[in-house]
């Protein structure tokens, strides 16, 4: 940090002139143990050039420019708002000398991949200059071995009672600037604490609001970040909104400060907090209490708990009013069956019509907690939302982010598909019916029909929370939990992204015939091979309740029935290719023959409703046997 041009006199006088007692200091004054004059005196007379030169001769080094200039302005400083209480005068500072033996401990922790900064920190304790003369077991240490291009020494603050790594500042000036900001933050809620600095930061907050609503969110964030460090009201809440949209729930902060106490903000902010809480709760663990972080009235708390319950069971629906609310409802219906790209286009077009329910609400955050629309707003789209002028503001419209869904089916052949635990997937497509008709065509008898997908903890995938053997199912049964949706060409589908069985077996019964009651149906089952198991591909096509043709390929063996069209003939499509090319060629042939597709993003993010199908295996017939084994894992007996 180049200290040239920085006016220490103006900076320190402003700090002194703005001083008022904090709440803790006011209590000390009321108790009579401390005099106001003792509290209010922060600075000291400047050191002379000779005094600083004497200190440098004693220490054997020239002091860094920002610290030297500070001493020539105020020979010491009182810091009552930190565990460092007093910075000493020029004649009081001295080498730290590592009296507690920190160097060996830090050097022992250095590994082969230690960073340059970690190496510098390990050696800092022996060479640092100690600045404080009064503290709460804390140390302000200037490190002559950790310098920048301007010759400034890094300053470390170490809290001996904390045990954590010391906090690093790039220079003494940076440290003092941060202490000044903390001085402001400590007093921000005091009604009498009003001065030129608070007025300037509040003006920045108001300007940031306009910048954010006009789509210039990065400029707004810079203003708000500074205002937050000064503790200005509203800065935390608006900064939290920008961060959660720019980084996503679970990455951006979900703390919105005092805004949560405003009932007008409940429907936009509380759902996001509830979603973060639900996603951070691991199955089987005791759930942490859901807290809002600020004092609120009973009405807001009751509304927050109700929202949390709906978010937790997947029944929450974001429902703003006006034109934007109508667009939200339309987008949800589109995304509900898999067209997340189309849903985003509807939301994006309606963003200018969104109006904030309260002045400091910057964006429609409630979208993120909607189980159908939340996954539509990816991090890239969240930033596109932030860059779009809204609430009646004008400005440049950002370039749309690319669509997420590739056309057709070929993407299924990609490796590492959503970290699925089984290299097996299966799907049934039905032509000319709506997705909500699938329970009557392939659903289990007496089943629940379509259900919302379960809410997934952070880092989990759809298959992690879906599957488990039913206690009342026969061992030969193979019911699938499928995600249900609609393709762009009008086929309803049910897709099982991680079938746990290794493909069609001896008792396999394709659901194609029953699904084709009113038209055509296609069933595909792909199970990738491995060293001890050949790849398996099954295709069956039916129309009006009758199977037209089918084939199953296991390695190089082919079982077929009916007249398979030339474009799908397994000898040409599968047996003439090797490895993953087989799968790609079969998927491309299905695209060509039927115009089939699947929505990758909706499937990967668990947006789609689900259905438990009838068993894909038939019951063993007379004279047939079915064997299975279960393996339990437990502690060995002693």
PDB file of N, CA and C in Angstrom, residues 288-374:
ATOM      1  N   UNK A 288     -31.068 -28.376  13.913  1.00  0.00           N
ATOM      2  CA  UNK A 288     -30.771 -27.128  14.606  1.00  0.00           C
ATOM      3  C   UNK A 288     -31.996 -26.227  14.591  1.00  0.00           C
ATOM      4  N   UNK A 289     -32.177 -25.404  15.603  1.00  0.00           N
ATOM      5  CA  UNK A 289     -33.324 -24.481  15.602  1.00  0.00           C
ATOM      6  C   UNK A 289     -33.221 -23.503  14.430  1.00  0.00           C
ATOM      7  N   UNK A 290     -34.360 -23.153  13.879  1.00  0.00           N
ATOM      8  CA  UNK A 290     -34.411 -22.161  12.806  1.00  0.00           C
ATOM      9  C   UNK A 290     -34.541 -20.785  13.446  1.00  0.00           C
ATOM     10  N   UNK A 291     -33.516 -19.974  13.311  1.00  0.00           N
ATOM     11  CA  UNK A 291     -33.510 -18.646  13.928  1.00  0.00           C
ATOM     12  C   UNK A 291     -33.355 -17.591  12.839  1.00  0.00           C
ATOM     13  N   UNK A 292     -33.920 -16.423  13.074  1.00  0.00           N
ATOM     14  CA  UNK A 292     -33.884 -15.334  12.105  1.00  0.00           C
ATOM     15  C   UNK A 292     -32.717 -14.394  12.329  1.00  0.00           C
ATOM     16  N   UNK A 293     -32.086 -14.456  13.486  1.00  0.00           N
ATOM     17  CA  UNK A 293     -30.895 -13.651  13.736  1.00  0.00           C
ATOM     18  C   UNK A 293     -31.154 -12.261  14.263  1.00  0.00           C
ATOM     19  N   UNK A 294     -32.409 -11.848  14.315  1.00  0.00           N
ATOM     20  CA  UNK A 294     -32.755 -10.530  14.852  1.00  0.00           C
ATOM     21  C   UNK A 294     -34.045 -10.664  15.653  1.00  0.00           C
ATOM     22  N   UNK A 295     -34.307  -9.691  16.491  1.00  0.00           N
ATOM     23  CA  UNK A 295     -35.556  -9.665  17.253  1.00  0.00           C
ATOM     24  C   UNK A 295     -36.717  -9.316  16.331  1.00  0.00           C
ATOM     25  N   UNK A 296     -37.775 -10.119  16.371  1.00  0.00           N
ATOM     26  CA  UNK A 296     -38.970  -9.859  15.561  1.00  0.00           C
ATOM     27  C   UNK A 296     -40.206 -10.022  16.434  1.00  0.00           C
ATOM     28  N   UNK A 297     -41.339  -9.568  15.923  1.00  0.00           N
ATOM     29  CA  UNK A 297     -42.569  -9.742  16.687  1.00  0.00           C
ATOM     30  C   UNK A 297     -43.131 -11.143  16.460  1.00  0.00           C
ATOM     31  N   UNK A 298     -44.165 -11.477  17.219  1.00  0.00           N
ATOM     32  CA  UNK A 298     -44.740 -12.820  17.167  1.00  0.00           C
ATOM     33  C   UNK A 298     -45.302 -13.143  15.793  1.00  0.00           C
ATOM     34  N   UNK A 299     -45.865 -12.159  15.114  1.00  0.00           N
ATOM     35  CA  UNK A 299     -46.451 -12.403  13.806  1.00  0.00           C
ATOM     36  C   UNK A 299     -45.410 -12.828  12.785  1.00  0.00           C
ATOM     37  N   UNK A 300     -44.261 -12.155  12.788  1.00  0.00           N
ATOM     38  CA  UNK A 300     -43.196 -12.513  11.846  1.00  0.00           C
ATOM     39  C   UNK A 300     -42.637 -13.888  12.179  1.00  0.00           C
ATOM     40  N   UNK A 301     -42.461 -14.188  13.462  1.00  0.00           N
ATOM     41  CA  UNK A 301     -41.940 -15.509  13.832  1.00  0.00           C
ATOM     42  C   UNK A 301     -42.906 -16.612  13.406  1.00  0.00           C
ATOM     43  N   UNK A 302     -44.197 -16.399  13.612  1.00  0.00           N
ATOM     44  CA  UNK A 302     -45.175 -17.416  13.206  1.00  0.00           C
ATOM     45  C   UNK A 302     -45.155 -17.619  11.697  1.00  0.00           C
ATOM     46  N   UNK A 303     -45.087 -16.508  10.949  1.00  0.00           N
ATOM     47  CA  UNK A 303     -45.024 -16.618   9.493  1.00  0.00           C
ATOM     48  C   UNK A 303     -43.749 -17.327   9.052  1.00  0.00           C
ATOM     49  N   UNK A 304     -42.635 -17.033   9.736  1.00  0.00           N
ATOM     50  CA  UNK A 304     -41.353 -17.655   9.379  1.00  0.00           C
ATOM     51  C   UNK A 304     -41.399 -19.154   9.619  1.00  0.00           C
ATOM     52  N   UNK A 305     -41.966 -19.596  10.731  1.00  0.00           N
ATOM     53  CA  UNK A 305     -42.032 -21.034  11.015  1.00  0.00           C
ATOM     54  C   UNK A 305     -42.938 -21.743  10.014  1.00  0.00           C
ATOM     55  N   UNK A 306     -44.023 -21.075   9.602  1.00  0.00           N
ATOM     56  CA  UNK A 306     -44.912 -21.674   8.599  1.00  0.00           C
ATOM     57  C   UNK A 306     -44.193 -21.808   7.262  1.00  0.00           C
ATOM     58  N   UNK A 307     -43.445 -20.778   6.882  1.00  0.00           N
ATOM     59  CA  UNK A 307     -42.684 -20.841   5.629  1.00  0.00           C
ATOM     60  C   UNK A 307     -41.645 -21.950   5.709  1.00  0.00           C
ATOM     61  N   UNK A 308     -40.963 -22.061   6.853  1.00  0.00           N
ATOM     62  CA  UNK A 308     -39.950 -23.099   7.017  1.00  0.00           C
ATOM     63  C   UNK A 308     -40.558 -24.486   6.863  1.00  0.00           C
ATOM     64  N   UNK A 309     -41.743 -24.698   7.405  1.00  0.00           N
ATOM     65  CA  UNK A 309     -42.405 -26.004   7.289  1.00  0.00           C
ATOM     66  C   UNK A 309     -42.710 -26.325   5.831  1.00  0.00           C
ATOM     67  N   UNK A 310     -43.192 -25.336   5.076  1.00  0.00           N
ATOM     68  CA  UNK A 310     -43.511 -25.570   3.658  1.00  0.00           C
ATOM     69  C   UNK A 310     -42.251 -25.813   2.835  1.00  0.00           C
ATOM     70  N   UNK A 311     -41.192 -25.067   3.134  1.00  0.00           N
ATOM     71  CA  UNK A 311     -39.929 -25.303   2.427  1.00  0.00           C
ATOM     72  C   UNK A 311     -39.411 -26.701   2.737  1.00  0.00           C
ATOM     73  N   UNK A 312     -39.536 -27.110   3.993  1.00  0.00           N
ATOM     74  CA  UNK A 312     -39.026 -28.408   4.400  1.00  0.00           C
ATOM     75  C   UNK A 312     -39.730 -29.573   3.748  1.00  0.00           C
ATOM     76  N   UNK A 313     -41.053 -29.473   3.535  1.00  0.00           N
ATOM     77  CA  UNK A 313     -41.768 -30.603   2.924  1.00  0.00           C
ATOM     78  C   UNK A 313     -41.971 -30.440   1.419  1.00  0.00           C
ATOM     79  N   UNK A 314     -41.386 -29.392   0.840  1.00  0.00           N
ATOM     80  CA  UNK A 314     -41.453 -29.207  -0.606  1.00  0.00           C
ATOM     81  C   UNK A 314     -42.726 -28.572  -1.114  1.00  0.00           C
ATOM     82  N   UNK A 315     -43.582 -28.073  -0.221  1.00  0.00           N
ATOM     83  CA  UNK A 315     -44.862 -27.507  -0.657  1.00  0.00           C
ATOM     84  C   UNK A 315     -44.829 -25.990  -0.789  1.00  0.00           C
ATOM     85  N   UNK A 316     -43.681 -25.361  -0.531  1.00  0.00           N
ATOM     86  CA  UNK A 316     -43.613 -23.904  -0.638  1.00  0.00           C
ATOM     87  C   UNK A 316     -43.777 -23.466  -2.090  1.00  0.00           C
ATOM     88  N   UNK A 317     -44.528 -22.401  -2.292  1.00  0.00           N
ATOM     89  CA  UNK A 317     -44.708 -21.821  -3.623  1.00  0.00           C
ATOM     90  C   UNK A 317     -44.516 -20.308  -3.531  1.00  0.00           C
ATOM     91  N   UNK A 318     -43.587 -19.809  -4.314  1.00  0.00           N
ATOM     92  CA  UNK A 318     -43.357 -18.362  -4.370  1.00  0.00           C
ATOM     93  C   UNK A 318     -44.480 -17.743  -5.185  1.00  0.00           C
ATOM     94  N   UNK A 319     -45.169 -16.761  -4.609  1.00  0.00           N
ATOM     95  CA  UNK A 319     -46.352 -16.219  -5.265  1.00  0.00           C
ATOM     96  C   UNK A 319     -46.434 -14.709  -5.080  1.00  0.00           C
ATOM     97  N   UNK A 320     -45.586 -13.935  -5.764  1.00  0.00           N
ATOM     98  CA  UNK A 320     -45.710 -12.476  -5.691  1.00  0.00           C
ATOM     99  C   UNK A 320     -46.936 -12.010  -6.470  1.00  0.00           C
ATOM    100  N   UNK A 321     -47.274 -10.763  -6.321  1.00  0.00           N
ATOM    101  CA  UNK A 321     -48.440 -10.241  -7.007  1.00  0.00           C
ATOM    102  C   UNK A 321     -48.103  -9.598  -8.349  1.00  0.00           C
ATOM    103  N   UNK A 322     -49.126  -9.092  -9.007  1.00  0.00           N
ATOM    104  CA  UNK A 322     -48.934  -8.310 -10.222  1.00  0.00           C
ATOM    105  C   UNK A 322     -48.499  -9.116 -11.431  1.00  0.00           C
ATOM    106  N   UNK A 323     -47.990  -8.396 -12.432  1.00  0.00           N
ATOM    107  CA  UNK A 323     -47.562  -9.033 -13.676  1.00  0.00           C
ATOM    108  C   UNK A 323     -46.439 -10.034 -13.436  1.00  0.00           C
ATOM    109  N   UNK A 324     -45.539  -9.695 -12.533  1.00  0.00           N
ATOM    110  CA  UNK A 324     -44.441 -10.623 -12.278  1.00  0.00           C
ATOM    111  C   UNK A 324     -44.966 -11.901 -11.631  1.00  0.00           C
ATOM    112  N   UNK A 325     -45.949 -11.790 -10.751  1.00  0.00           N
ATOM    113  CA  UNK A 325     -46.535 -12.976 -10.137  1.00  0.00           C
ATOM    114  C   UNK A 325     -47.200 -13.873 -11.165  1.00  0.00           C
ATOM    115  N   UNK A 326     -47.850 -13.278 -12.160  1.00  0.00           N
ATOM    116  CA  UNK A 326     -48.460 -14.094 -13.213  1.00  0.00           C
ATOM    117  C   UNK A 326     -47.380 -14.801 -14.038  1.00  0.00           C
ATOM    118  N   UNK A 327     -46.275 -14.118 -14.285  1.00  0.00           N
ATOM    119  CA  UNK A 327     -45.171 -14.757 -15.011  1.00  0.00           C
ATOM    120  C   UNK A 327     -44.570 -15.899 -14.189  1.00  0.00           C
ATOM    121  N   UNK A 328     -44.474 -15.719 -12.879  1.00  0.00           N
ATOM    122  CA  UNK A 328     -43.953 -16.769 -12.007  1.00  0.00           C
ATOM    123  C   UNK A 328     -44.832 -18.013 -12.082  1.00  0.00           C
ATOM    124  N   UNK A 329     -46.154 -17.816 -12.031  1.00  0.00           N
ATOM    125  CA  UNK A 329     -47.070 -18.958 -12.098  1.00  0.00           C
ATOM    126  C   UNK A 329     -46.938 -19.686 -13.435  1.00  0.00           C
ATOM    127  N   UNK A 330     -46.832 -18.914 -14.527  1.00  0.00           N
ATOM    128  CA  UNK A 330     -46.668 -19.538 -15.837  1.00  0.00           C
ATOM    129  C   UNK A 330     -45.341 -20.265 -15.955  1.00  0.00           C
ATOM    130  N   UNK A 331     -44.278 -19.667 -15.429  1.00  0.00           N
ATOM    131  CA  UNK A 331     -42.960 -20.294 -15.500  1.00  0.00           C
ATOM    132  C   UNK A 331     -42.927 -21.579 -14.684  1.00  0.00           C
ATOM    133  N   UNK A 332     -43.607 -21.595 -13.550  1.00  0.00           N
ATOM    134  CA  UNK A 332     -43.624 -22.805 -12.734  1.00  0.00           C
ATOM    135  C   UNK A 332     -44.299 -23.945 -13.493  1.00  0.00           C
ATOM    136  N   UNK A 333     -45.382 -23.661 -14.175  1.00  0.00           N
ATOM    137  CA  UNK A 333     -46.077 -24.706 -14.921  1.00  0.00           C
ATOM    138  C   UNK A 333     -45.201 -25.250 -16.047  1.00  0.00           C
ATOM    139  N   UNK A 334     -44.433 -24.369 -16.679  1.00  0.00           N
ATOM    140  CA  UNK A 334     -43.526 -24.799 -17.745  1.00  0.00           C
ATOM    141  C   UNK A 334     -42.376 -25.621 -17.176  1.00  0.00           C
ATOM    142  N   UNK A 335     -41.778 -25.133 -16.081  1.00  0.00           N
ATOM    143  CA  UNK A 335     -40.648 -25.845 -15.479  1.00  0.00           C
ATOM    144  C   UNK A 335     -41.083 -27.141 -14.813  1.00  0.00           C
ATOM    145  N   UNK A 336     -42.323 -27.194 -14.389  1.00  0.00           N
ATOM    146  CA  UNK A 336     -42.825 -28.359 -13.663  1.00  0.00           C
ATOM    147  C   UNK A 336     -42.645 -29.652 -14.448  1.00  0.00           C
ATOM    148  N   UNK A 337     -42.734 -29.557 -15.777  1.00  0.00           N
ATOM    149  CA  UNK A 337     -42.594 -30.756 -16.606  1.00  0.00           C
ATOM    150  C   UNK A 337     -41.248 -30.821 -17.308  1.00  0.00           C
ATOM    151  N   UNK A 338     -40.304 -29.921 -16.948  1.00  0.00           N
ATOM    152  CA  UNK A 338     -38.947 -30.099 -17.438  1.00  0.00           C
ATOM    153  C   UNK A 338     -38.368 -28.986 -18.279  1.00  0.00           C
ATOM    154  N   UNK A 339     -39.195 -28.054 -18.767  1.00  0.00           N
ATOM    155  CA  UNK A 339     -38.659 -27.009 -19.647  1.00  0.00           C
ATOM    156  C   UNK A 339     -38.129 -25.849 -18.797  1.00  0.00           C
ATOM    157  N   UNK A 340     -36.992 -26.064 -18.163  1.00  0.00           N
ATOM    158  CA  UNK A 340     -36.433 -25.030 -17.298  1.00  0.00           C
ATOM    159  C   UNK A 340     -35.891 -23.852 -18.105  1.00  0.00           C
ATOM    160  N   UNK A 341     -35.412 -24.108 -19.314  1.00  0.00           N
ATOM    161  CA  UNK A 341     -34.944 -23.001 -20.154  1.00  0.00           C
ATOM    162  C   UNK A 341     -36.104 -22.087 -20.537  1.00  0.00           C
ATOM    163  N   UNK A 342     -37.234 -22.682 -20.924  1.00  0.00           N
ATOM    164  CA  UNK A 342     -38.408 -21.875 -21.248  1.00  0.00           C
ATOM    165  C   UNK A 342     -38.920 -21.104 -20.047  1.00  0.00           C
ATOM    166  N   UNK A 343     -38.864 -21.737 -18.878  1.00  0.00           N
ATOM    167  CA  UNK A 343     -39.305 -21.054 -17.660  1.00  0.00           C
ATOM    168  C   UNK A 343     -38.426 -19.849 -17.372  1.00  0.00           C
ATOM    169  N   UNK A 344     -37.115 -19.997 -17.540  1.00  0.00           N
ATOM    170  CA  UNK A 344     -36.225 -18.869 -17.288  1.00  0.00           C
ATOM    171  C   UNK A 344     -36.483 -17.727 -18.268  1.00  0.00           C
ATOM    172  N   UNK A 345     -36.757 -18.050 -19.515  1.00  0.00           N
ATOM    173  CA  UNK A 345     -37.051 -16.986 -20.480  1.00  0.00           C
ATOM    174  C   UNK A 345     -38.294 -16.200 -20.062  1.00  0.00           C
ATOM    175  N   UNK A 346     -39.296 -16.880 -19.522  1.00  0.00           N
ATOM    176  CA  UNK A 346     -40.499 -16.192 -19.052  1.00  0.00           C
ATOM    177  C   UNK A 346     -40.178 -15.294 -17.867  1.00  0.00           C
ATOM    178  N   UNK A 347     -39.396 -15.788 -16.930  1.00  0.00           N
ATOM    179  CA  UNK A 347     -39.039 -14.987 -15.765  1.00  0.00           C
ATOM    180  C   UNK A 347     -38.190 -13.788 -16.168  1.00  0.00           C
ATOM    181  N   UNK A 348     -37.227 -14.024 -17.044  1.00  0.00           N
ATOM    182  CA  UNK A 348     -36.329 -12.945 -17.476  1.00  0.00           C
ATOM    183  C   UNK A 348     -37.112 -11.824 -18.155  1.00  0.00           C
ATOM    184  N   UNK A 349     -38.069 -12.202 -19.002  1.00  0.00           N
ATOM    185  CA  UNK A 349     -38.860 -11.188 -19.702  1.00  0.00           C
ATOM    186  C   UNK A 349     -39.707 -10.368 -18.739  1.00  0.00           C
ATOM    187  N   UNK A 350     -40.099 -10.964 -17.610  1.00  0.00           N
ATOM    188  CA  UNK A 350     -40.988 -10.275 -16.661  1.00  0.00           C
ATOM    189  C   UNK A 350     -40.232  -9.509 -15.584  1.00  0.00           C
ATOM    190  N   UNK A 351     -38.914  -9.658 -15.503  1.00  0.00           N
ATOM    191  CA  UNK A 351     -38.157  -9.022 -14.419  1.00  0.00           C
ATOM    192  C   UNK A 351     -38.374  -7.507 -14.321  1.00  0.00           C
ATOM    193  N   UNK A 352     -38.415  -6.774 -15.430  1.00  0.00           N
ATOM    194  CA  UNK A 352     -38.622  -5.318 -15.295  1.00  0.00           C
ATOM    195  C   UNK A 352     -39.904  -4.944 -14.563  1.00  0.00           C
ATOM    196  N   UNK A 353     -40.890  -5.853 -14.558  1.00  0.00           N
ATOM    197  CA  UNK A 353     -42.170  -5.532 -13.910  1.00  0.00           C
ATOM    198  C   UNK A 353     -42.166  -5.847 -12.420  1.00  0.00           C
ATOM    199  N   UNK A 354     -41.108  -6.490 -11.928  1.00  0.00           N
ATOM    200  CA  UNK A 354     -41.051  -6.801 -10.493  1.00  0.00           C
ATOM    201  C   UNK A 354     -40.921  -5.519  -9.688  1.00  0.00           C
ATOM    202  N   UNK A 355     -41.655  -5.442  -8.585  1.00  0.00           N
ATOM    203  CA  UNK A 355     -41.591  -4.279  -7.692  1.00  0.00           C
ATOM    204  C   UNK A 355     -41.209  -4.740  -6.295  1.00  0.00           C
ATOM    205  N   UNK A 356     -40.297  -4.032  -5.638  1.00  0.00           N
ATOM    206  CA  UNK A 356     -39.896  -4.446  -4.288  1.00  0.00           C
ATOM    207  C   UNK A 356     -41.009  -4.206  -3.282  1.00  0.00           C
ATOM    208  N   UNK A 357     -41.257  -5.149  -2.378  1.00  0.00           N
ATOM    209  CA  UNK A 357     -42.288  -4.950  -1.352  1.00  0.00           C
ATOM    210  C   UNK A 357     -41.864  -3.962  -0.279  1.00  0.00           C
ATOM    211  N   UNK A 358     -40.559  -3.699  -0.177  1.00  0.00           N
ATOM    212  CA  UNK A 358     -40.014  -2.730   0.778  1.00  0.00           C
ATOM    213  C   UNK A 358     -38.808  -2.073   0.117  1.00  0.00           C
ATOM    214  N   UNK A 359     -38.458  -0.848   0.517  1.00  0.00           N
ATOM    215  CA  UNK A 359     -37.394  -0.114  -0.189  1.00  0.00           C
ATOM    216  C   UNK A 359     -36.071  -0.848  -0.303  1.00  0.00           C
ATOM    217  N   UNK A 360     -35.690  -1.620   0.718  1.00  0.00           N
ATOM    218  CA  UNK A 360     -34.370  -2.250   0.704  1.00  0.00           C
ATOM    219  C   UNK A 360     -34.371  -3.669   0.162  1.00  0.00           C
ATOM    220  N   UNK A 361     -35.478  -4.128  -0.376  1.00  0.00           N
ATOM    221  CA  UNK A 361     -35.498  -5.420  -1.067  1.00  0.00           C
ATOM    222  C   UNK A 361     -35.098  -5.170  -2.520  1.00  0.00           C
ATOM    223  N   UNK A 362     -34.069  -5.891  -2.970  1.00  0.00           N
ATOM    224  CA  UNK A 362     -33.448  -5.573  -4.249  1.00  0.00           C
ATOM    225  C   UNK A 362     -33.824  -6.510  -5.382  1.00  0.00           C
ATOM    226  N   UNK A 363     -34.383  -7.689  -5.079  1.00  0.00           N
ATOM    227  CA  UNK A 363     -34.635  -8.675  -6.130  1.00  0.00           C
ATOM    228  C   UNK A 363     -35.646  -9.702  -5.621  1.00  0.00           C
ATOM    229  N   UNK A 364     -36.258 -10.462  -6.523  1.00  0.00           N
ATOM    230  CA  UNK A 364     -37.236 -11.490  -6.115  1.00  0.00           C
ATOM    231  C   UNK A 364     -36.550 -12.737  -5.572  1.00  0.00           C
ATOM    232  N   UNK A 365     -36.019 -12.634  -4.357  1.00  0.00           N
ATOM    233  CA  UNK A 365     -35.262 -13.738  -3.769  1.00  0.00           C
ATOM    234  C   UNK A 365     -36.129 -14.957  -3.477  1.00  0.00           C
ATOM    235  N   UNK A 366     -37.416 -14.752  -3.252  1.00  0.00           N
ATOM    236  CA  UNK A 366     -38.284 -15.882  -2.945  1.00  0.00           C
ATOM    237  C   UNK A 366     -38.265 -16.957  -4.008  1.00  0.00           C
ATOM    238  N   UNK A 367     -37.890 -16.602  -5.238  1.00  0.00           N
ATOM    239  CA  UNK A 367     -37.764 -17.593  -6.310  1.00  0.00           C
ATOM    240  C   UNK A 367     -36.858 -18.738  -5.911  1.00  0.00           C
ATOM    241  N   UNK A 368     -35.777 -18.421  -5.190  1.00  0.00           N
ATOM    242  CA  UNK A 368     -34.756 -19.422  -4.895  1.00  0.00           C
ATOM    243  C   UNK A 368     -35.278 -20.544  -4.010  1.00  0.00           C
ATOM    244  N   UNK A 369     -36.299 -20.283  -3.213  1.00  0.00           N
ATOM    245  CA  UNK A 369     -36.817 -21.297  -2.295  1.00  0.00           C
ATOM    246  C   UNK A 369     -37.939 -22.119  -2.909  1.00  0.00           C
ATOM    247  N   UNK A 370     -38.464 -21.709  -4.056  1.00  0.00           N
ATOM    248  CA  UNK A 370     -39.512 -22.472  -4.718  1.00  0.00           C
ATOM    249  C   UNK A 370     -38.900 -23.774  -5.235  1.00  0.00           C
ATOM    250  N   UNK A 371     -39.451 -24.938  -4.869  1.00  0.00           N
ATOM    251  CA  UNK A 371     -38.803 -26.199  -5.241  1.00  0.00           C
ATOM    252  C   UNK A 371     -38.738 -26.443  -6.742  1.00  0.00           C
ATOM    253  N   UNK A 372     -39.628 -25.826  -7.504  1.00  0.00           N
ATOM    254  CA  UNK A 372     -39.608 -25.979  -8.958  1.00  0.00           C
ATOM    255  C   UNK A 372     -38.790 -24.885  -9.618  1.00  0.00           C
ATOM    256  N   UNK A 373     -38.974 -23.643  -9.184  1.00  0.00           N
ATOM    257  CA  UNK A 373     -38.304 -22.520  -9.839  1.00  0.00           C
ATOM    258  C   UNK A 373     -36.922 -22.235  -9.273  1.00  0.00           C
ATOM    259  N   UNK A 374     -36.676 -22.599  -8.024  1.00  0.00           N
ATOM    260  CA  UNK A 374     -35.361 -22.336  -7.440  1.00  0.00           C
ATOM    261  C   UNK A 374     -34.227 -22.926  -8.252  1.00  0.00           C
TER     262      UNK A 374
END
